PDB file of C-alpha atoms and ligand atoms in Angstrom:
ATOM      1  CA  TYR A   1      14.528  -7.197   5.219  1.00 92.00           C
ATOM      2  CA  ALA A   2      16.808  -7.223   2.233  1.00 95.00           C
ATOM      3  CA  ALA A   3      19.987  -8.128   4.006  1.00 97.00           C
ATOM      4  CA  PRO A   4      18.571 -11.223   5.917  1.00 96.00           C
ATOM      5  CA  ALA A   5      16.784 -12.257   2.660  1.00 95.00           C
ATOM      6  CA  ARG A   6      20.167 -12.236   0.729  1.00 98.00           C
ATOM      7  CA  ARG A   7      21.728 -14.208   3.633  1.00 98.00           C
ATOM      8  CA  CYS A   8      19.016 -16.708   3.224  1.00 96.00           C
ATOM      9  CA  GLY A   9      19.871 -16.962  -0.628  1.00 97.00           C
ATOM     10  CA  ALA A  10      17.453 -14.453  -2.146  1.00 96.00           C
ATOM     11  CA  ARG A  11      18.746 -12.570  -5.136  1.00 96.00           C
ATOM     12  CA  ILE A  12      17.279  -8.998  -5.491  1.00 97.00           C
ATOM     13  CA  LEU A  13      17.459  -7.421  -8.769  1.00 97.00           C
ATOM     14  CA  ARG A  14      17.042  -3.685  -8.430  1.00 96.00           C
ATOM     15  CA  HIS A  15      15.753  -1.376 -11.050  1.00 97.00           C
ATOM     16  CA  THR A  16      14.587  -4.407 -12.991  1.00 98.00           C
ATOM     17  CA  GLU A  17      10.969  -4.308 -14.397  1.00 98.00           C
ATOM     18  CA  VAL A  18       8.765  -7.262 -14.899  1.00 98.00           C
ATOM     19  CA  THR A  19       7.432  -7.001 -18.400  1.00 98.00           C
ATOM     20  CA  GLY A  20       5.622 -10.138 -18.936  1.00 98.00           C
ATOM     21  CA  ILE A  21       4.478 -13.608 -17.334  1.00 98.00           C
ATOM     22  CA  GLU A  22       4.630 -16.651 -19.481  1.00 98.00           C
ATOM     23  CA  ARG A  23       2.410 -19.535 -18.967  1.00 97.00           C
ATOM     24  CA  ARG A  24       1.858 -23.073 -20.360  1.00 97.00           C
ATOM     25  CA  GLY A  25      -1.885 -23.516 -19.792  1.00 96.00           C
ATOM     26  CA  ALA A  26      -2.431 -22.906 -16.038  1.00 96.00           C
ATOM     27  CA  ALA A  27       1.070 -23.206 -15.214  1.00 97.00           C
ATOM     28  CA  ILE A  28       3.527 -20.295 -14.989  1.00 98.00           C
ATOM     29  CA  THR A  29       6.871 -21.104 -16.719  1.00 98.00           C
ATOM     30  CA  ALA A  30       8.759 -17.676 -16.716  1.00 98.00           C
ATOM     31  CA  VAL A  31       8.760 -13.983 -15.805  1.00 98.00           C
ATOM     32  CA  GLN A  32      10.081 -11.644 -18.570  1.00 98.00           C
ATOM     33  CA  THR A  33      12.099  -8.748 -17.220  1.00 98.00           C
ATOM     34  CA  THR A  34      14.192  -5.846 -18.550  1.00 98.00           C
ATOM     35  CA  LEU A  35      17.107  -8.048 -17.862  1.00 97.00           C
ATOM     36  CA  GLY A  36      15.933 -10.987 -19.616  1.00 97.00           C
ATOM     37  CA  PRO A  37      13.814 -14.145 -18.717  1.00 98.00           C
ATOM     38  CA  VAL A  38      13.618 -15.896 -15.294  1.00 97.00           C
ATOM     39  CA  ALA A  39      12.617 -19.390 -15.502  1.00 98.00           C
ATOM     40  CA  THR A  40       9.980 -20.089 -12.590  1.00 98.00           C
ATOM     41  CA  ASP A  41       6.866 -21.778 -11.720  1.00 98.00           C
ATOM     42  CA  THR A  42       5.792 -19.319  -9.148  1.00 98.00           C
ATOM     43  CA  VAL A  43       5.203 -15.529  -9.020  1.00 98.00           C
ATOM     44  CA  ILE A  44       4.321 -13.454  -5.986  1.00 98.00           C
ATOM     45  CA  CYS A  45       2.866 -10.134  -6.902  1.00 98.00           C
ATOM     46  CA  ALA A  46       3.811  -7.437  -4.448  1.00 98.00           C
ATOM     47  CA  ALA A  47       3.649  -4.566  -6.939  1.00 98.00           C
ATOM     48  CA  GLY A  48       1.606  -2.015  -4.896  1.00 98.00           C
ATOM     49  CA  ALA A  49      -0.198   0.411  -7.019  1.00 98.00           C
ATOM     50  CA  TRP A  50       0.964  -1.189 -10.194  1.00 98.00           C
ATOM     51  CA  SER A  51      -0.356  -4.584  -9.340  1.00 98.00           C
ATOM     52  CA  ARG A  52      -3.339  -4.627 -11.600  1.00 98.00           C
ATOM     53  CA  ALA A  53      -0.906  -4.493 -14.659  1.00 98.00           C
ATOM     54  CA  VAL A  54       1.324  -7.270 -13.213  1.00 98.00           C
ATOM     55  CA  GLY A  55      -1.764  -9.453 -12.390  1.00 98.00           C
ATOM     56  CA  ALA A  56      -2.970  -8.932 -16.059  1.00 98.00           C
ATOM     57  CA  MET A  57       0.432 -10.402 -17.281  1.00 98.00           C
ATOM     58  CA  ALA A  58      -0.754 -13.665 -15.654  1.00 97.00           C
ATOM     59  CA  GLY A  59      -4.533 -13.419 -16.553  1.00 96.00           C
ATOM     60  CA  VAL A  60      -5.480 -12.591 -12.906  1.00 97.00           C
ATOM     61  CA  ASP A  61      -7.516  -9.669 -12.046  1.00 97.00           C
ATOM     62  CA  LEU A  62      -6.183  -7.711  -9.019  1.00 98.00           C
ATOM     63  CA  PRO A  63      -8.631  -4.708  -8.669  1.00 97.00           C
ATOM     64  CA  VAL A  64      -5.938  -2.138  -7.403  1.00 98.00           C
ATOM     65  CA  GLN A  65      -6.100   1.518  -8.183  1.00 98.00           C
ATOM     66  CA  PRO A  66      -3.401   4.119  -7.743  1.00 98.00           C
ATOM     67  CA  LEU A  67      -4.501   7.215  -5.680  1.00 98.00           C
ATOM     68  CA  ARG A  68      -2.303  10.200  -4.924  1.00 98.00           C
ATOM     69  CA  ARG A  69      -1.922  10.905  -1.247  1.00 97.00           C
ATOM     70  CA  GLN A  70       0.007  13.787   0.256  1.00 98.00           C
ATOM     71  CA  ILE A  71       1.600  14.600   3.648  1.00 98.00           C
ATOM     72  CA  ALA A  72       2.965  17.890   4.991  1.00 98.00           C
ATOM     73  CA  VAL A  73       5.880  18.080   7.358  1.00 98.00           C
ATOM     74  CA  THR A  74       6.245  20.857   9.938  1.00 98.00           C
ATOM     75  CA  GLU A  75       9.015  22.851  11.481  1.00 97.00           C
ATOM     76  CA  PRO A  76      10.495  21.560  14.723  1.00 97.00           C
ATOM     77  CA  VAL A  77       7.999  21.443  17.576  1.00 96.00           C
ATOM     78  CA  PRO A  78       9.652  22.337  20.940  1.00 93.00           C
ATOM     79  CA  GLY A  79       8.618  20.017  23.764  1.00 92.00           C
ATOM     80  CA  LEU A  80       7.349  17.241  21.625  1.00 92.00           C
ATOM     81  CA  PRO A  81       6.823  14.204  23.831  1.00 91.00           C
ATOM     82  CA  PRO A  82       9.418  11.609  22.559  1.00 86.00           C
ATOM     83  CA  ASP A  83       6.504   9.019  22.750  1.00 91.00           C
ATOM     84  CA  LEU A  84       3.765  10.876  20.956  1.00 92.00           C
ATOM     85  CA  PRO A  85       1.689   8.287  19.501  1.00 94.00           C
ATOM     86  CA  MET A  86       0.387   8.341  15.790  1.00 93.00           C
ATOM     87  CA  THR A  87      -2.955  10.184  16.350  1.00 95.00           C
ATOM     88  CA  ILE A  88      -6.022   9.965  14.017  1.00 96.00           C
ATOM     89  CA  ASP A  89      -9.154  11.859  13.915  1.00 96.00           C
ATOM     90  CA  PHE A  90     -11.548   9.479  12.763  1.00 94.00           C
ATOM     91  CA  THR A  91     -14.136  12.039  11.701  1.00 94.00           C
ATOM     92  CA  SER A  92     -11.996  13.625   9.176  1.00 95.00           C
ATOM     93  CA  SER A  93      -8.893  11.116   8.745  1.00 95.00           C
ATOM     94  CA  LEU A  94      -6.601  13.858   9.850  1.00 97.00           C
ATOM     95  CA  TYR A  95      -3.571  12.389  11.476  1.00 97.00           C
ATOM     96  CA  PHE A  96      -0.191  13.309  12.807  1.00 97.00           C
ATOM     97  CA  HIS A  97       2.817  11.750  14.241  1.00 96.00           C
ATOM     98  CA  ALA A  98       6.559  12.813  14.996  1.00 95.00           C
ATOM     99  CA  GLU A  99       8.890  13.171  12.061  1.00 94.00           C
ATOM    100  CA  GLY A 100      12.222  13.885  13.207  1.00 93.00           C
ATOM    101  CA  PRO A 101      12.042  17.297  15.350  1.00 94.00           C
ATOM    102  CA  GLY A 102       8.695  18.231  13.693  1.00 96.00           C
ATOM    103  CA  LEU A 103       5.382  16.689  12.913  1.00 97.00           C
ATOM    104  CA  LEU A 104       4.040  14.618   9.786  1.00 97.00           C
ATOM    105  CA  VAL A 105       0.399  15.574   9.062  1.00 98.00           C
ATOM    106  CA  GLY A 106      -1.778  13.918   6.631  1.00 97.00           C
ATOM    107  CA  MET A 107      -5.529  13.550   5.690  1.00 97.00           C
ATOM    108  CA  SER A 108      -7.412  11.936   2.771  1.00 96.00           C
ATOM    109  CA  ASP A 109      -8.415  14.149  -0.120  1.00 96.00           C
ATOM    110  CA  PRO A 110     -11.899  13.223  -1.510  1.00 95.00           C
ATOM    111  CA  ASP A 111     -11.289  15.300  -4.574  1.00 97.00           C
ATOM    112  CA  GLU A 112      -8.406  13.116  -5.675  1.00 97.00           C
ATOM    113  CA  ARG A 113      -9.135  10.758  -8.445  1.00 97.00           C
ATOM    114  CA  PRO A 114      -7.269   7.492  -9.423  1.00 98.00           C
ATOM    115  CA  GLY A 115      -4.266   7.908 -11.319  1.00 98.00           C
ATOM    116  CA  PHE A 116      -0.460   7.600 -11.237  1.00 98.00           C
ATOM    117  CA  ALA A 117       0.354  11.395 -10.679  1.00 98.00           C
ATOM    118  CA  THR A 118       2.614  12.151  -7.848  1.00 98.00           C
ATOM    119  CA  ASP A 119       3.286  15.802  -7.993  1.00 98.00           C
ATOM    120  CA  THR A 120       2.411  17.843  -5.060  1.00 97.00           C
ATOM    121  CA  HIS A 121      -0.408  20.517  -4.927  1.00 96.00           C
ATOM    122  CA  ASP A 122      -2.120  22.687  -2.149  1.00 96.00           C
ATOM    123  CA  ARG A 123      -5.728  22.181  -3.175  1.00 97.00           C
ATOM    124  CA  TRP A 124      -6.101  19.719  -0.113  1.00 97.00           C
ATOM    125  CA  ILE A 125      -4.680  22.348   2.447  1.00 97.00           C
ATOM    126  CA  PRO A 126      -7.828  24.294   3.128  1.00 97.00           C
ATOM    127  CA  ARG A 127      -9.746  21.201   4.031  1.00 97.00           C
ATOM    128  CA  LEU A 128      -6.730  20.003   6.241  1.00 97.00           C
ATOM    129  CA  ALA A 129      -6.627  23.529   7.919  1.00 97.00           C
ATOM    130  CA  ALA A 130     -10.370  23.198   8.618  1.00 98.00           C
ATOM    131  CA  ALA A 131      -9.821  19.789  10.378  1.00 98.00           C
ATOM    132  CA  MET A 132      -6.910  20.862  12.474  1.00 97.00           C
ATOM    133  CA  GLU A 133      -8.867  24.093  13.513  1.00 97.00           C
ATOM    134  CA  ARG A 134     -11.673  21.758  14.742  1.00 97.00           C
ATOM    135  CA  ARG A 135      -9.669  18.914  16.350  1.00 96.00           C
ATOM    136  CA  ALA A 136      -6.203  20.299  17.146  1.00 95.00           C
ATOM    137  CA  PRO A 137      -6.017  24.163  16.671  1.00 97.00           C
ATOM    138  CA  ALA A 138      -2.358  24.414  17.915  1.00 95.00           C
ATOM    139  CA  LEU A 139      -1.253  22.621  14.675  1.00 96.00           C
ATOM    140  CA  LEU A 140      -2.206  25.719  12.693  1.00 97.00           C
ATOM    141  CA  ASP A 141       0.524  27.584  14.387  1.00 96.00           C
ATOM    142  CA  LEU A 142       3.152  25.446  12.912  1.00 97.00           C
ATOM    143  CA  ARG A 143       5.046  26.466   9.760  1.00 97.00           C
ATOM    144  CA  ARG A 144       4.953  23.924   6.900  1.00 97.00           C
ATOM    145  CA  THR A 145       8.432  23.219   5.723  1.00 97.00           C
ATOM    146  CA  GLY A 146       7.939  20.279   3.356  1.00 95.00           C
ATOM    147  CA  GLY A 147       5.936  17.512   2.050  1.00 96.00           C
ATOM    148  CA  TRP A 148       5.542  14.937  -0.737  1.00 97.00           C
ATOM    149  CA  ALA A 149       3.004  12.921  -2.478  1.00 98.00           C
ATOM    150  CA  GLY A 150       2.944   9.203  -2.997  1.00 98.00           C
ATOM    151  CA  LEU A 151       0.411   6.530  -4.341  1.00 98.00           C
ATOM    152  CA  TYR A 152      -2.082   4.634  -2.204  1.00 98.00           C
ATOM    153  CA  GLU A 153      -2.919   1.379  -3.751  1.00 98.00           C
ATOM    154  CA  VAL A 154      -6.600   1.104  -3.334  1.00 97.00           C
ATOM    155  CA  THR A 155      -9.079  -1.619  -3.532  1.00 98.00           C
ATOM    156  CA  PRO A 156     -12.898  -1.509  -3.808  1.00 96.00           C
ATOM    157  CA  ASP A 157     -13.275  -2.244  -0.103  1.00 96.00           C
ATOM    158  CA  HIS A 158     -10.246  -0.666   1.020  1.00 95.00           C
ATOM    159  CA  ASN A 159      -8.807  -4.039   2.335  1.00 97.00           C
ATOM    160  CA  ALA A 160      -5.750  -5.888   1.097  1.00 98.00           C
ATOM    161  CA  LEU A 161      -5.705  -8.583  -1.398  1.00 98.00           C
ATOM    162  CA  ILE A 162      -3.526 -11.588  -0.094  1.00 98.00           C
ATOM    163  CA  GLY A 163      -3.775 -14.979  -1.380  1.00 98.00           C
ATOM    164  CA  GLU A 164      -3.176 -17.349  -4.342  1.00 97.00           C
ATOM    165  CA  ALA A 165      -4.950 -17.062  -7.681  1.00 97.00           C
ATOM    166  CA  SER A 166      -7.640 -19.781  -8.206  1.00 94.00           C
ATOM    167  CA  THR A 167      -7.320 -19.885 -12.177  1.00 94.00           C
ATOM    168  CA  VAL A 168      -3.509 -19.711 -12.442  1.00 96.00           C
ATOM    169  CA  SER A 169      -1.186 -22.289 -10.685  1.00 95.00           C
ATOM    170  CA  ARG A 170       1.183 -20.598  -8.155  1.00 98.00           C
ATOM    171  CA  PHE A 171       0.388 -16.915  -8.885  1.00 98.00           C
ATOM    172  CA  LEU A 172       0.287 -15.453  -5.254  1.00 98.00           C
ATOM    173  CA  TYR A 173      -0.357 -11.850  -4.366  1.00 98.00           C
ATOM    174  CA  ALA A 174      -0.067  -9.532  -1.434  1.00 98.00           C
ATOM    175  CA  THR A 175      -1.169  -5.966  -2.548  1.00 98.00           C
ATOM    176  CA  GLY A 176      -4.002  -3.458  -2.221  1.00 98.00           C
ATOM    177  CA  PHE A 177      -3.181  -2.371   1.182  1.00 98.00           C
ATOM    178  CA  SER A 178      -5.066   0.771   0.525  1.00 97.00           C
ATOM    179  CA  GLY A 179      -2.687   3.065   2.432  1.00 94.00           C
ATOM    180  CA  HIS A 180      -1.903   0.785   5.385  1.00 94.00           C
ATOM    181  CA  GLY A 181       0.831  -1.471   3.884  1.00 96.00           C
ATOM    182  CA  PHE A 182       3.694  -0.457   5.765  1.00 95.00           C
ATOM    183  CA  LEU A 183       2.290  -1.353   9.195  1.00 93.00           C
ATOM    184  CA  GLN A 184       0.884  -4.639   7.810  1.00 96.00           C
ATOM    185  CA  GLY A 185       4.076  -5.685   5.959  1.00 96.00           C
ATOM    186  CA  PRO A 186       5.981  -7.619   8.489  1.00 96.00           C
ATOM    187  CA  ALA A 187       2.857  -9.948   9.348  1.00 97.00           C
ATOM    188  CA  VAL A 188       1.939 -10.291   5.756  1.00 98.00           C
ATOM    189  CA  GLY A 189       5.404 -11.359   4.843  1.00 96.00           C
ATOM    190  CA  GLU A 190       4.860 -14.323   7.283  1.00 97.00           C
ATOM    191  CA  VAL A 191       1.531 -15.208   5.785  1.00 98.00           C
ATOM    192  CA  VAL A 192       2.835 -15.185   2.158  1.00 98.00           C
ATOM    193  CA  ARG A 193       5.840 -17.403   3.298  1.00 97.00           C
ATOM    194  CA  ASP A 194       3.235 -19.854   4.534  1.00 98.00           C
ATOM    195  CA  LEU A 195       1.115 -19.641   1.473  1.00 98.00           C
ATOM    196  CA  TYR A 196       4.171 -20.108  -0.732  1.00 97.00           C
ATOM    197  CA  LEU A 197       5.266 -23.165   1.403  1.00 97.00           C
ATOM    198  CA  GLY A 198       1.719 -24.690   1.506  1.00 96.00           C
ATOM    199  CA  ARG A 199       1.465 -24.159   5.159  1.00 97.00           C
ATOM    200  CA  VAL A 200      -1.473 -22.897   7.065  1.00 97.00           C
ATOM    201  CA  PRO A 201      -0.679 -19.223   8.026  1.00 97.00           C
ATOM    202  CA  PHE A 202      -1.122 -17.912  11.472  1.00 96.00           C
ATOM    203  CA  VAL A 203      -4.047 -15.941  10.499  1.00 96.00           C
ATOM    204  CA  ASP A 204      -6.971 -16.954   7.944  1.00 97.00           C
ATOM    205  CA  VAL A 205      -6.553 -14.677   4.921  1.00 97.00           C
ATOM    206  CA  ALA A 206      -9.201 -16.413   2.957  1.00 96.00           C
ATOM    207  CA  PRO A 207     -11.335 -13.230   3.338  1.00 96.00           C
ATOM    208  CA  LEU A 208      -8.749 -11.308   1.656  1.00 97.00           C
ATOM    209  CA  SER A 209      -8.912 -13.176  -1.552  1.00 97.00           C
ATOM    210  CA  ALA A 210      -9.113 -11.142  -4.740  1.00 97.00           C
ATOM    211  CA  ASP A 211     -12.008 -13.694  -5.681  1.00 95.00           C
ATOM    212  CA  ARG A 212     -14.063 -11.664  -3.300  1.00 95.00           C
ATOM    213  CA  PHE A 213     -14.851  -9.003  -6.115  1.00 93.00           C
ATOM    214  CA  ALA A 214     -15.717 -11.762  -8.635  1.00 84.00           C
ATOM    215  CA  ALA A 215     -19.204 -10.535 -10.083  1.00 71.00           C
ATOM    216  CA  ASP A 216     -21.046 -13.220  -8.138  1.00 68.00           C
ATOM    217  CA  ALA A 217     -19.226 -12.916  -4.775  1.00 69.00           C
ATOM    218  CA  PRO A 218     -21.088 -11.588  -1.726  1.00 64.00           C
ATOM    219  CA  ARG A 219     -19.933  -8.041  -0.796  1.00 62.00           C
ATOM    220  CA  PRO A 220     -17.725  -8.022   2.268  1.00 57.00           C
ATOM    221  CA  GLU A 221     -17.975  -5.752   5.218  1.00 55.00           C
ATOM    222  CA  VAL A 222     -16.330  -2.451   4.809  1.00 59.00           C
ATOM    223  CA  ASN A 223     -13.626  -1.372   7.325  1.00 60.00           C
ATOM    224  CA  ARG A 224     -12.001   2.148   6.754  1.00 57.00           C
ATOM    225  CA  VAL A 225      -9.587   4.205   8.586  1.00 55.00           C
TER     226      VAL A 225
HETATM  227  C1  FAD B   1       1.521   9.761   1.892  1.00 93.15           C
HETATM  228  C2  FAD B   1       1.492   8.304   2.277  1.00 93.15           C
HETATM  229  C3  FAD B   1       1.536   7.982   3.574  1.00 93.15           C
HETATM  230  C4  FAD B   1       1.439   6.726   3.947  1.00 93.15           C
HETATM  231  N1  FAD B   1       1.376   6.405   5.384  1.00 93.15           N
HETATM  232  C5  FAD B   1       1.203   5.160   5.638  1.00 93.15           C
HETATM  233  C6  FAD B   1       1.253   4.885   7.050  1.00 93.15           C
HETATM  234  O1  FAD B   1       1.205   5.774   8.005  1.00 93.15           O
HETATM  235  N2  FAD B   1       1.184   3.527   7.538  1.00 93.15           N
HETATM  236  C7  FAD B   1       0.976   2.512   6.625  1.00 93.15           C
HETATM  237  O2  FAD B   1       1.041   1.306   6.905  1.00 93.15           O
HETATM  238  N3  FAD B   1       1.097   2.742   5.207  1.00 93.15           N
HETATM  239  C8  FAD B   1       1.320   4.008   4.924  1.00 93.15           C
HETATM  240  N4  FAD B   1       1.268   4.480   3.514  1.00 93.15           N
HETATM  241  C9  FAD B   1       0.949   3.214   2.591  1.00 93.15           C
HETATM  242  C10 FAD B   1       2.088   2.334   2.255  1.00 93.15           C
HETATM  243  O3  FAD B   1       3.156   3.030   1.924  1.00 93.15           O
HETATM  244  C11 FAD B   1       1.830   1.341   1.204  1.00 93.15           C
HETATM  245  O4  FAD B   1       0.616   0.693   1.715  1.00 93.15           O
HETATM  246  C12 FAD B   1       3.052   0.403   1.158  1.00 93.15           C
HETATM  247  O5  FAD B   1       4.164   0.998   0.768  1.00 93.15           O
HETATM  248  C13 FAD B   1       2.643  -0.653   0.061  1.00 93.15           C
HETATM  249  O6  FAD B   1       3.624  -1.436   0.115  1.00 93.15           O
HETATM  250  P1  FAD B   1       3.739  -2.615  -1.068  1.00 93.15           P
HETATM  251  O7  FAD B   1       5.079  -3.298  -0.929  1.00 93.15           O
HETATM  252  O8  FAD B   1       2.523  -3.350  -1.287  1.00 93.15           O
HETATM  253  O9  FAD B   1       3.912  -1.616  -2.305  1.00 93.15           O
HETATM  254  P2  FAD B   1       5.117  -0.617  -2.770  1.00 93.15           P
HETATM  255  O10 FAD B   1       5.828  -0.045  -1.546  1.00 93.15           O
HETATM  256  O11 FAD B   1       4.523   0.374  -3.631  1.00 93.15           O
HETATM  257  O12 FAD B   1       6.098  -1.477  -3.475  1.00 93.15           O
HETATM  258  C14 FAD B   1       5.753  -2.125  -4.937  1.00 93.15           C
HETATM  259  C15 FAD B   1       7.007  -2.199  -5.555  1.00 93.15           C
HETATM  260  O13 FAD B   1       6.741  -2.869  -6.749  1.00 93.15           O
HETATM  261  C16 FAD B   1       7.489  -2.388  -7.912  1.00 93.15           C
HETATM  262  N5  FAD B   1       6.826  -2.684  -9.110  1.00 93.15           N
HETATM  263  C17 FAD B   1       5.807  -2.153  -9.645  1.00 93.15           C
HETATM  264  N6  FAD B   1       5.500  -2.883 -10.976  1.00 93.15           N
HETATM  265  C18 FAD B   1       6.706  -3.560 -11.100  1.00 93.15           C
HETATM  266  C19 FAD B   1       6.956  -4.313 -12.341  1.00 93.15           C
HETATM  267  N7  FAD B   1       6.315  -4.335 -13.426  1.00 93.15           N
HETATM  268  N8  FAD B   1       8.237  -4.862 -12.244  1.00 93.15           N
HETATM  269  C20 FAD B   1       8.972  -4.722 -11.126  1.00 93.15           C
HETATM  270  N9  FAD B   1       8.718  -4.170  -9.957  1.00 93.15           N
HETATM  271  C21 FAD B   1       7.503  -3.497  -9.991  1.00 93.15           C
HETATM  272  C22 FAD B   1       7.497  -0.823  -7.546  1.00 93.15           C
HETATM  273  O14 FAD B   1       8.535  -0.302  -8.269  1.00 93.15           O
HETATM  274  C23 FAD B   1       7.749  -0.847  -6.214  1.00 93.15           C
HETATM  275  O15 FAD B   1       9.059  -0.786  -5.731  1.00 93.15           O
HETATM  276  C24 FAD B   1       1.372   5.564   3.036  1.00 93.15           C
HETATM  277  C25 FAD B   1       1.395   5.901   1.678  1.00 93.15           C
HETATM  278  C26 FAD B   1       1.490   7.227   1.369  1.00 93.15           C
HETATM  279  C27 FAD B   1       1.493   7.593  -0.237  1.00 93.15           C
END
């Protein structure tokens, strides 16, 4: 994505933090960064788990909370079908898919509390093992060879925030994917492009507006994986 974007004229500043957003009234005038100010009238917030802080810089509430999520990687599994689909047990949220010659296994941990911690721990393993034993006992025979923790970027209804702020001119956002942003990324990119250009996106994203969480907004239907 970065290479074609550069070919189209985008300039990507790596390791550069946005530290503030300047406004004149409802209009954005500049973004402050650790490399200095960037004059602009438009900001697109795609800051994942950190989006609430970035939204606050512009005076826009983006209700996104960071939540640690861990995965485990197994030793190579002989005879793994090359077309093994990502498999989810909806009852427990246990899932697995091929990761190199082994499997990547994950599951939600109801004991996690919001926060930016990304160190790993084993407190989720007993619950994971119980779900494996119930749904796919052969997984218990596999040795765990690694794993890591990252941050889910969770909204109150576990659906994304995609849209344009109603109170600040030209503050767009695409965030809060609640752990499903990788698969949604390509389509969301097209939608945000159209929102930026003032075109009607190929899919109606109005229900994903952050305004749905305003105090007087009706509660949306909850869909969770
Ligand atoms: C263990 C785990 C497993 C997952 N599995 C899946 C999966 O199977 N399928 C799936 O679809 N999704 C999965 N996800 C979720 C997926 O990784 C996220 O939904 C996705 O990465 C969100 O993308 P994003 O671009 O919105 O945010 P991010 O990828 O978090 O990117 C946000 C970027 O904003 C930058 N940023 C933040 N604040 C600032 C600032 N002030 N200035 C400048 N830059 C800033 C950050 O450095 C970061 O680079 C998983 C997540 C975890 C943790």
